[in-house]
Short mmCIF file of C-alpha atoms and ligand atoms in Angstrom, two decimals:
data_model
loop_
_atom_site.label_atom_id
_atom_site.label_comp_id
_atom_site.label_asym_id
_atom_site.label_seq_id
_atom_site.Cartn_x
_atom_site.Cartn_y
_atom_site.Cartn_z
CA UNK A 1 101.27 115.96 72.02
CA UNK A 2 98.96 119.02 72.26
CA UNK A 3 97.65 119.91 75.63
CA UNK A 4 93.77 119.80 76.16
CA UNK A 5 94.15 123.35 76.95
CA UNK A 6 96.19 123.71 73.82
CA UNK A 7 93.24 121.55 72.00
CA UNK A 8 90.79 123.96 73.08
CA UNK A 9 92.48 127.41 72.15
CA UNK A 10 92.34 125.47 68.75
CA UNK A 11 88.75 125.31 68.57
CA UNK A 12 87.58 128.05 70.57
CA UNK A 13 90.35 130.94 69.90
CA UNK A 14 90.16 131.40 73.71
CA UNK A 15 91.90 130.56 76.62
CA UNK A 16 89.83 127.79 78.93
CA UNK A 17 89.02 129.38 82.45
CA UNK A 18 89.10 125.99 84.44
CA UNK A 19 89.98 122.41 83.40
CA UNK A 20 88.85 119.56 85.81
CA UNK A 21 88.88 116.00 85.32
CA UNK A 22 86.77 112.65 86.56
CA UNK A 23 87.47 109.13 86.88
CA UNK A 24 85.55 106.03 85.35
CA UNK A 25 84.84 103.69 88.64
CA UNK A 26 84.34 99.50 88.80
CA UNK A 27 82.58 98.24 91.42
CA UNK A 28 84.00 95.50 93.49
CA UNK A 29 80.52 93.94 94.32
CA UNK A 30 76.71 95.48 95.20
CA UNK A 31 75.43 95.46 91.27
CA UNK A 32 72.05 96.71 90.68
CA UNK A 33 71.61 97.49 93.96
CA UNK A 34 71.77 101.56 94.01
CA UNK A 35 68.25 102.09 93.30
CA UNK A 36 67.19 100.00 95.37
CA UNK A 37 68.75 101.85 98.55
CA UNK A 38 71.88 99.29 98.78
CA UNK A 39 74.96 99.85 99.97
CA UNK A 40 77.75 99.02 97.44
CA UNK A 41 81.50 99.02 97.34
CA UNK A 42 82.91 100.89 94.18
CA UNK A 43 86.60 102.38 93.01
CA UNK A 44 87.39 105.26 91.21
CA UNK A 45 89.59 103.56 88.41
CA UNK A 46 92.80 105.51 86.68
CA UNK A 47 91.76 106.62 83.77
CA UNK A 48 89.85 109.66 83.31
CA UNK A 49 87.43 112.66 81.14
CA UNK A 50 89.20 115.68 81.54
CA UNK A 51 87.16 118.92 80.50
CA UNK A 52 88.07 122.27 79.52
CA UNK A 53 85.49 124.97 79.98
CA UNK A 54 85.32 129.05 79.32
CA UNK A 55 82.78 131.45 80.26
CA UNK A 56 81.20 133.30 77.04
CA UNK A 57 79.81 136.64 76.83
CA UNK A 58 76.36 135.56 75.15
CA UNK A 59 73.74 132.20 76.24
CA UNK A 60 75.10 130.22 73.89
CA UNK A 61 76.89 126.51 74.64
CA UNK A 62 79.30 125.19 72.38
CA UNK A 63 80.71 121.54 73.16
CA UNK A 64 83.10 119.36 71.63
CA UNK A 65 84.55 116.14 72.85
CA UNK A 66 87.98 114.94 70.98
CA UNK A 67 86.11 111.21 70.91
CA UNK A 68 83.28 112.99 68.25
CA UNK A 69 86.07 115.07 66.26
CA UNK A 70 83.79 117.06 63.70
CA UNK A 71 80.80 117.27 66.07
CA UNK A 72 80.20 120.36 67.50
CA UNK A 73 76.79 120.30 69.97
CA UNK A 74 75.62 124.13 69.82
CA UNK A 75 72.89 125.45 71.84
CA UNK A 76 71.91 128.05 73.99
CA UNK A 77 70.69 128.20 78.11
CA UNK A 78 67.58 129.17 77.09
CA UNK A 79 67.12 126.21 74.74
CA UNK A 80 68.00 123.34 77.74
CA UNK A 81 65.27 120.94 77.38
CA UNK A 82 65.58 117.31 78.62
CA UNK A 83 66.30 114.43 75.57
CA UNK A 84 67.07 117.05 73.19
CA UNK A 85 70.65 118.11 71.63
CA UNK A 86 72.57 115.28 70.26
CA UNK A 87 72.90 111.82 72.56
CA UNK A 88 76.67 112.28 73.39
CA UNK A 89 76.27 115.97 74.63
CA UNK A 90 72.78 115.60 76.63
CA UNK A 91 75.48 113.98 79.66
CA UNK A 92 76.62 117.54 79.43
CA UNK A 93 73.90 119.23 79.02
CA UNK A 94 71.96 118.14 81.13
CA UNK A 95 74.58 118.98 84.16
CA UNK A 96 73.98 122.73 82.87
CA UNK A 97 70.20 122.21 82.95
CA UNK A 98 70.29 120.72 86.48
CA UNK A 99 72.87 123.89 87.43
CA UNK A 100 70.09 126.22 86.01
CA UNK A 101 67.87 124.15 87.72
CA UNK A 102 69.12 124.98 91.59
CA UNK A 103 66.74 127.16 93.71
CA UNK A 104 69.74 129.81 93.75
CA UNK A 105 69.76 131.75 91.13
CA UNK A 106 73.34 131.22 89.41
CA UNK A 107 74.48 133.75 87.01
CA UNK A 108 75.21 130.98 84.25
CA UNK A 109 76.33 132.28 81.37
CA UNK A 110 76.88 130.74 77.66
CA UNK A 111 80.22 127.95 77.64
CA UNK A 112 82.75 126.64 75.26
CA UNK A 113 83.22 122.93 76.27
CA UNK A 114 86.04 120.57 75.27
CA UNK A 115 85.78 117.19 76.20
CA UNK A 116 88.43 114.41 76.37
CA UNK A 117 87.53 111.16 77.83
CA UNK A 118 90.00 108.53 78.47
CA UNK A 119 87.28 106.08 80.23
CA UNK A 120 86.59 104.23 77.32
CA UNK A 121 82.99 104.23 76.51
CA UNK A 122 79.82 102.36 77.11
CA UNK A 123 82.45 99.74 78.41
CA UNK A 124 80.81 99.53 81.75
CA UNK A 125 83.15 101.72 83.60
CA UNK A 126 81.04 104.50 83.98
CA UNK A 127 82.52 106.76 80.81
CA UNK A 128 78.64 108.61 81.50
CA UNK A 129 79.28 109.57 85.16
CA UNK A 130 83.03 110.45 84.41
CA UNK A 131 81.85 113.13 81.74
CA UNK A 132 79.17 114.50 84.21
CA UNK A 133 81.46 114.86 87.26
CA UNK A 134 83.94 116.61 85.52
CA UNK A 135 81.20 119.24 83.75
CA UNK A 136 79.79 119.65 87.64
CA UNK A 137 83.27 119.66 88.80
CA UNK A 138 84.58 122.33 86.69
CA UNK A 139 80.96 124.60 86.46
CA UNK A 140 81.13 123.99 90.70
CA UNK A 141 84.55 126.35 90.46
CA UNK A 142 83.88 128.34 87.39
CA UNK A 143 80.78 129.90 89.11
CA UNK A 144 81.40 129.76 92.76
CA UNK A 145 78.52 127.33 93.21
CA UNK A 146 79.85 126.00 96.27
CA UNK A 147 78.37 122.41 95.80
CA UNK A 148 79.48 119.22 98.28
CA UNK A 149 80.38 116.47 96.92
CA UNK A 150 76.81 115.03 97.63
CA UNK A 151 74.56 117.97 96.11
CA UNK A 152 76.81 117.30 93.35
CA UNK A 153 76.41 113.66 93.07
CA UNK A 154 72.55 114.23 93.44
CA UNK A 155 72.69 116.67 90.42
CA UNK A 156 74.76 114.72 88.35
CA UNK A 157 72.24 111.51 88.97
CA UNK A 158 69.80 114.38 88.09
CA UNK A 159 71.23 115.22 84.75
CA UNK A 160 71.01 111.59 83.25
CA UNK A 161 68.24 110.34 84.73
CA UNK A 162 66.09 113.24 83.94
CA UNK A 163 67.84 114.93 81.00
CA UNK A 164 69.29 112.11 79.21
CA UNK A 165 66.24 109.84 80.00
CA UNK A 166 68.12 106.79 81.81
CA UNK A 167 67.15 105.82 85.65
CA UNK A 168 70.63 105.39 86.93
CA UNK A 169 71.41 104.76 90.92
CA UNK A 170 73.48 107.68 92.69
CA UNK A 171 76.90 105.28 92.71
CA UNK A 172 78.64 106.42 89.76
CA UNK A 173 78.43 110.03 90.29
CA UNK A 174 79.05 109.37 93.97
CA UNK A 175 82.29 107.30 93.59
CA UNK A 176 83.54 109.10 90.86
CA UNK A 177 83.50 112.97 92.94
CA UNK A 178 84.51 110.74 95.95
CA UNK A 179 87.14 107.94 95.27
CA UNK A 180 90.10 107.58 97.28
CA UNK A 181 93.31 106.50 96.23
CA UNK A 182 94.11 102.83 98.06
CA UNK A 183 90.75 102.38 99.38
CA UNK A 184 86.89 100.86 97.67
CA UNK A 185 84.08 103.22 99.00
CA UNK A 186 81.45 101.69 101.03
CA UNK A 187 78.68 103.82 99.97
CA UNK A 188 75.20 103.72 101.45
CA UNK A 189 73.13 104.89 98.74
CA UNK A 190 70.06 106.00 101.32
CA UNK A 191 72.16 108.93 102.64
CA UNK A 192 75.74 108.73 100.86
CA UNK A 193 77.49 108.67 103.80
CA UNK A 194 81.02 106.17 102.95
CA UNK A 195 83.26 104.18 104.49
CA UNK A 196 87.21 103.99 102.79
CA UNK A 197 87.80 100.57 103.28
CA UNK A 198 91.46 99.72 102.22
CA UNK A 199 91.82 97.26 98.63
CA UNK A 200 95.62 96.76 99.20
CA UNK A 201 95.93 93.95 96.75
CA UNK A 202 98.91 94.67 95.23
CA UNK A 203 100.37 93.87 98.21
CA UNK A 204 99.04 90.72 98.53
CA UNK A 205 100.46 89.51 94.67
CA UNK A 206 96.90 89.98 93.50
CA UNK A 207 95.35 92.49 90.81
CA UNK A 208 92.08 92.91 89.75
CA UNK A 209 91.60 93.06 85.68
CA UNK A 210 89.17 94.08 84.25
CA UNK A 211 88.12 92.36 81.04
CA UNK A 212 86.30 95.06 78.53
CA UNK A 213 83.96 92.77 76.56
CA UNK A 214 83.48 94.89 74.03
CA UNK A 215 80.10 93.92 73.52
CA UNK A 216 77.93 96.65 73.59
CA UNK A 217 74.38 96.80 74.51
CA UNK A 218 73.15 100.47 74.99
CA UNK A 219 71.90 101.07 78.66
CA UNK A 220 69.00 103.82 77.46
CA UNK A 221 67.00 100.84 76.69
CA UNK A 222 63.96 99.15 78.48
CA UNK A 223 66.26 96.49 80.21
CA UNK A 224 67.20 98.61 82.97
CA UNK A 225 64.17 100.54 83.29
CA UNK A 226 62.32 96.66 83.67
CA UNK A 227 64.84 95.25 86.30
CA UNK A 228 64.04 98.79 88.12
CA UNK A 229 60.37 98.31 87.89
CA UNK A 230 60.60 94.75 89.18
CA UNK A 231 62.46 96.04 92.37
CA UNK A 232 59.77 98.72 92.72
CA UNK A 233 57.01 96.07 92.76
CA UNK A 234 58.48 94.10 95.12
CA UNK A 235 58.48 96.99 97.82
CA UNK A 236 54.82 97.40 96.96
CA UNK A 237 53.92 93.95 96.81
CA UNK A 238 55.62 93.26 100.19
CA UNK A 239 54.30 96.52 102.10
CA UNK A 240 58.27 97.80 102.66
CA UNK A 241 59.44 101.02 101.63
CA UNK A 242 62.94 99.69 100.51
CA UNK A 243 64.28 96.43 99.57
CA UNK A 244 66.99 97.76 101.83
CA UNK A 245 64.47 97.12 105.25
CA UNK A 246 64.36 92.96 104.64
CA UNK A 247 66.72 90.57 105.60
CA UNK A 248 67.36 87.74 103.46
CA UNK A 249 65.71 85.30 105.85
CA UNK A 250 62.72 87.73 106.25
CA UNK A 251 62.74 88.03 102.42
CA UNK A 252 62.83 84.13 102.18
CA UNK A 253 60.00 83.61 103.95
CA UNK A 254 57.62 86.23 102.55
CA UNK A 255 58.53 85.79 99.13
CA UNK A 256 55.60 84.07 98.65
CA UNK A 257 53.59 87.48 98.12
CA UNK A 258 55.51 87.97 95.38
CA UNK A 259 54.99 86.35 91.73
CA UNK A 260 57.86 84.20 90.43
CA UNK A 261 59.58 87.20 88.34
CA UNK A 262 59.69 89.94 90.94
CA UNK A 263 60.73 86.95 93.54
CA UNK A 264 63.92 86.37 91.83
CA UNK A 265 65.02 89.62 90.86
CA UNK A 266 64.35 91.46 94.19
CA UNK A 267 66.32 87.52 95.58
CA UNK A 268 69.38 89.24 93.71
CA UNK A 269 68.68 92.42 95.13
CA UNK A 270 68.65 91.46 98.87
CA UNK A 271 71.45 88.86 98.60
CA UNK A 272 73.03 91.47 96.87
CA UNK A 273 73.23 93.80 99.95
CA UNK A 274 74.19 90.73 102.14
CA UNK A 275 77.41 90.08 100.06
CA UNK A 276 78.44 93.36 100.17
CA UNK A 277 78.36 93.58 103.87
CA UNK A 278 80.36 89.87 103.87
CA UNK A 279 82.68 91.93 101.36
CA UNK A 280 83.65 94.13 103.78
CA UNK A 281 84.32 92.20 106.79
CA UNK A 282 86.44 89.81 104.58
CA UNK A 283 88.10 92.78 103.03
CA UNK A 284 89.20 93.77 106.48
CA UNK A 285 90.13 90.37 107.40
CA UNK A 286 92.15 90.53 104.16
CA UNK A 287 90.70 87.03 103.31
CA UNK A 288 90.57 87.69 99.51
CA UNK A 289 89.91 83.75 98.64
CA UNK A 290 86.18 84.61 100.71
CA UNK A 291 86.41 87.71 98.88
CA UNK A 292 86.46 85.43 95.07
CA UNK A 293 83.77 83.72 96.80
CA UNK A 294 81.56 86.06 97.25
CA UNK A 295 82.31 87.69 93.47
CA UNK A 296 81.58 83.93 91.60
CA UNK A 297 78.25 84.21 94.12
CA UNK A 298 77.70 88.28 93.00
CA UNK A 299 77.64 86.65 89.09
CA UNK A 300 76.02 83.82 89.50
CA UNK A 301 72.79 86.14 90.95
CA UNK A 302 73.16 88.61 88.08
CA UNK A 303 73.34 86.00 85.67
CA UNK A 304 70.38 84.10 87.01
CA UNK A 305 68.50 85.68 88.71
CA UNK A 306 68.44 89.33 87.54
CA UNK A 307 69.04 87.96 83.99
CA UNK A 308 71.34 90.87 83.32
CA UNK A 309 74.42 89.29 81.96
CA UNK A 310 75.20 88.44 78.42
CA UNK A 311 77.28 85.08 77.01
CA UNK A 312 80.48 87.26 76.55
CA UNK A 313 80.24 88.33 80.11
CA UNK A 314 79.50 84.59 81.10
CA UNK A 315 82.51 83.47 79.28
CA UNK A 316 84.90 85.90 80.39
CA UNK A 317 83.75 85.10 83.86
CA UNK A 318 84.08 81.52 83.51
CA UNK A 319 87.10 81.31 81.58
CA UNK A 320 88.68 83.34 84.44
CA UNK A 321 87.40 81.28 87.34
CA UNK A 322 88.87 78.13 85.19
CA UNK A 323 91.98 80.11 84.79
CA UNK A 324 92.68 79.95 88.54
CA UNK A 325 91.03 83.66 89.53
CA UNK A 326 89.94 83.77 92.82
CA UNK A 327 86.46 85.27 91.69
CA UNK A 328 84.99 87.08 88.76
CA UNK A 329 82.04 88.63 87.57
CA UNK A 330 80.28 90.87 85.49
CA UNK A 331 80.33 94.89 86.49
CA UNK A 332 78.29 98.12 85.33
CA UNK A 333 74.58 97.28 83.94
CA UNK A 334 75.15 94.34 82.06
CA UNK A 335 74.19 93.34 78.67
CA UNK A 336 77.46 94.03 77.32
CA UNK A 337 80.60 96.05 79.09
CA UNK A 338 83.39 94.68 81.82
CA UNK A 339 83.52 91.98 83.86
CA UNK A 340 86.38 92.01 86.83
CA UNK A 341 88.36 89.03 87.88
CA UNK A 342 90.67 89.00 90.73
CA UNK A 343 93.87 87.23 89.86
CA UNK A 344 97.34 86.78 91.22
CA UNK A 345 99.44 88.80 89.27
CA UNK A 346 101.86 86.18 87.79
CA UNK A 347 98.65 84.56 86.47
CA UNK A 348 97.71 87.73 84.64
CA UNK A 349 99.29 86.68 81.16
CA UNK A 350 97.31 82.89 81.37
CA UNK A 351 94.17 84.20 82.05
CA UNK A 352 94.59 86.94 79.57
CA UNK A 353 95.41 84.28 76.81
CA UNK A 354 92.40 81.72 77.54
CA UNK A 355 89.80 84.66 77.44
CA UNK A 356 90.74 85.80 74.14
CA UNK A 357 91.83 82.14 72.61
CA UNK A 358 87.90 81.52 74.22
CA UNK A 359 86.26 84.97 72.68
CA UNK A 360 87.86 84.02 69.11
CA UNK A 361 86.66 80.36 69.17
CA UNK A 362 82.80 81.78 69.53
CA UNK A 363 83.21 84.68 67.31
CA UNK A 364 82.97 87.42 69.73
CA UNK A 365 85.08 90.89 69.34
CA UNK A 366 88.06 90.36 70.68
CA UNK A 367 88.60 91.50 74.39
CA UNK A 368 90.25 94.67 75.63
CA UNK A 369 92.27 93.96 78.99
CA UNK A 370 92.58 96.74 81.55
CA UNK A 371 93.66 96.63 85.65
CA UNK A 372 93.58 99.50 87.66
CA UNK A 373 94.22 99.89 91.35
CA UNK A 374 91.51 102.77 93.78
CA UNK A 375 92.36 106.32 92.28
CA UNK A 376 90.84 109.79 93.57
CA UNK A 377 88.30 111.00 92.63
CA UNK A 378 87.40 114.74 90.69
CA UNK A 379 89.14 117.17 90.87
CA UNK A 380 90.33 120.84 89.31
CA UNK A 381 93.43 121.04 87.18
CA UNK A 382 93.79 124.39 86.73
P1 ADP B 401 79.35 103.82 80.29
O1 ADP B 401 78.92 104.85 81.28
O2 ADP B 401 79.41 102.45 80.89
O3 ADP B 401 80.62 104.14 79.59
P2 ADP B 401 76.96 104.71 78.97
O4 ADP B 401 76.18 104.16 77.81
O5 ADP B 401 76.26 104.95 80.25
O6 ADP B 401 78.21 103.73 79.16
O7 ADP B 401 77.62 106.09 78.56
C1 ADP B 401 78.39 106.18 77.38
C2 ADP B 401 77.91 107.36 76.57
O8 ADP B 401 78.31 108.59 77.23
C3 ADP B 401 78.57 107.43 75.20
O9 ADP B 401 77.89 106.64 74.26
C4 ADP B 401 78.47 108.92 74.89
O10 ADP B 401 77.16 109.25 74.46
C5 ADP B 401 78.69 109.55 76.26
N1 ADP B 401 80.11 109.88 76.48
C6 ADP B 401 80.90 109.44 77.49
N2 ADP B 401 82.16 109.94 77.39
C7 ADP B 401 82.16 110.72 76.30
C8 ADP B 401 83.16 111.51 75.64
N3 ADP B 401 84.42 111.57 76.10
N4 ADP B 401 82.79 112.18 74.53
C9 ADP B 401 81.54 112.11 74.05
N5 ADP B 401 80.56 111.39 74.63
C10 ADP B 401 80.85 110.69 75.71
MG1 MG B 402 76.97 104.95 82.21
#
């Protein structure tokens, strides 16, 4: 099999000058919560978008991915505006036009950009934030930008919220430039500062799968942008400046400011936080039956109170908890992508069976089945 660097001398009749590479994450529990100043506990996961990039003598970018074969984007640095080029190449676009974008005057110059992702897409595992890492990643070295890990999680959250149009939190950038192998990443989405706390399931004769609906429900879409907006309102409505600042008993009893719709979706919000907090302390307990707990309760709040679920989600979820999994629940956005259920191992093949025996009785796609234990996060290839 050819060699993305092979791939790309293919296309471009060049040599690339750096190849980096960024993982997809899940999130073990804290959904919905990194706009809203949360902390949150995501992996990076195996798999991977691996990008080969080299410099060209004129302005113009030229960018391919191997999952669009026949699509080449081509454009030029002084043509960057935000929402334009086509959908699949604004992710990397726009991590040029936030690069461009830096107070410091870079000496970009045009690209030739091959992209391979192995995250599979729009399946809730972050396939977006995999492709922008590993553009920022490999640009960071190409040009001697000398970015941290945190300006370049910041830029990348830049690139799609701005560029691409969607108002995505800072966790999948963050967790995808800063996963460690073994460990979830606390991540406090105020500052980014992170805590490796140790998910040494295997150890334990548990796995986590992850269960790839493959229902798909585009995340550029008002959905997101209204959950966002209800969070927002609630801080106004209750004079805070983040729904980070209440506790849930402080929350409880002034929730009566707030009209029935922002009540329960900033209630998911601030329990939210709360279980991720329990998460930890049971994680480092190693009490993973609290740990199911507290996933079943993460769904439950997504599903009915942030009304962000979808009924594959729900079944796979519920299927799994009937299956014996110690907890499960929707990850990612919602509407459509992964859920996670954490299982003992020799219950893998069960579980496995029901959900899709379950997705063909209603009609649904049939299910794609992945597990994946805490991988590292970006880094250069060559
Ligand atoms: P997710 O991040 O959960 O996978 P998103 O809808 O946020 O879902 O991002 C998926 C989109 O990102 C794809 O529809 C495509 O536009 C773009 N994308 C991601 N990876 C690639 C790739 N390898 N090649 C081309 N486009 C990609
Ligand atoms: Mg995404």
């Amino acid at each position: 099999m050819e060699t993305l660097a092979q791939q790309f001398s293919s296309y471009f009749s060049i040599a690339p000058d750096v190849i980096a590479q960024a993982p997809g994450r899940v999130n073990l529990i804290g959904e919905h919560i990194d706009y809203s100043d949360g902390y949150v506990l995501p992996f990076a996961i195996k798999d991977v978008t691996m990008v080969a990039i080299s410099r060209r003598d004129d302005r113009e970018i030229h960018i391919r991915s191997i999952q669009r074969p026949g699509d080449l984007n081509l454009t030029s640095l002084d043509e960057l505006s935000p929402q334009t080029g086509q959908i699949w190449a604004r992710y990397p676009l726009g991590v040029i036009w936030a690069i461009a974008g830096l107070d410091d005057q870079h000496h970009l110059t045009g690209l030739n950009i091959l992209i391979d992702g192995k995250v599979p897409l729009g399946a809730g595992l972050s396939s977006s934030a995999a492709l922008e890492c590993s553009i920022a990643t490999a640009l960071n070295e190409l040009f001697d930008l000398n970015l941290s890990l945190t300006e370049l999680a910041w830029l990348t959250q830049r690139a799609e919220n701005d560029y691409v149009g969607m108002p995505c939190g800072i966790m999948d950038q963050s967790i995808s430039l800063m996963g460690k192998a073994g460990s979830a990443l606390l991540l406090d989405t105020r500052d980014l500062s992170t805590e490796a706390i140790p998910f040494e399931i295997a150890s334990a004769g548990l796995e986590l799968l992850i269960i790839d609906t493959q229902a798909h429900h585009a995340l550029v879409d008002g959905g997101y942008a209204e959950r966002r907006a209800s969070c927002e309102k609630a801080v106004a409505d209750l004079g805070i400046t983040s729904l980070r600042d209440i506790s849930v008993d402080d929350f409880y009893a002034q929730g009566t400011l707030l009209d029935q719709t922002t009540f329960i979706r900033a209630r998911h919000a601030v329990t939210e936080m709360q279980r991720v907090l329990d998460a930890v302390a049971v994680l480092k307990a190693r009490d993973f039956i609290s740990l199911g707990k507290l996933l079943n309760q993460s769904h439950a709040s997504l599903r009915d109170d942030y009304t962000v679920s979808c009924p594959e989600l729900d079944l796979a979820v519920s299927v799994s908890q009937s299956q014996g999994a110690l907890g499960a629940r929707m990850v990612g956005g919602g509407f459509g992508g992964s859920a996670i259920a954490l299982i003992k191992v020799e219950s893998a093949p069960k579980i496995r069976e029901a959900i899709t025996t379950a997705f063909a009785k209603h009609g649904f796609t049939s299910p794609r089945f992945f597990n994946s234990l805490p991988s590292d996060g970006a880094k250069i290839l060559h």
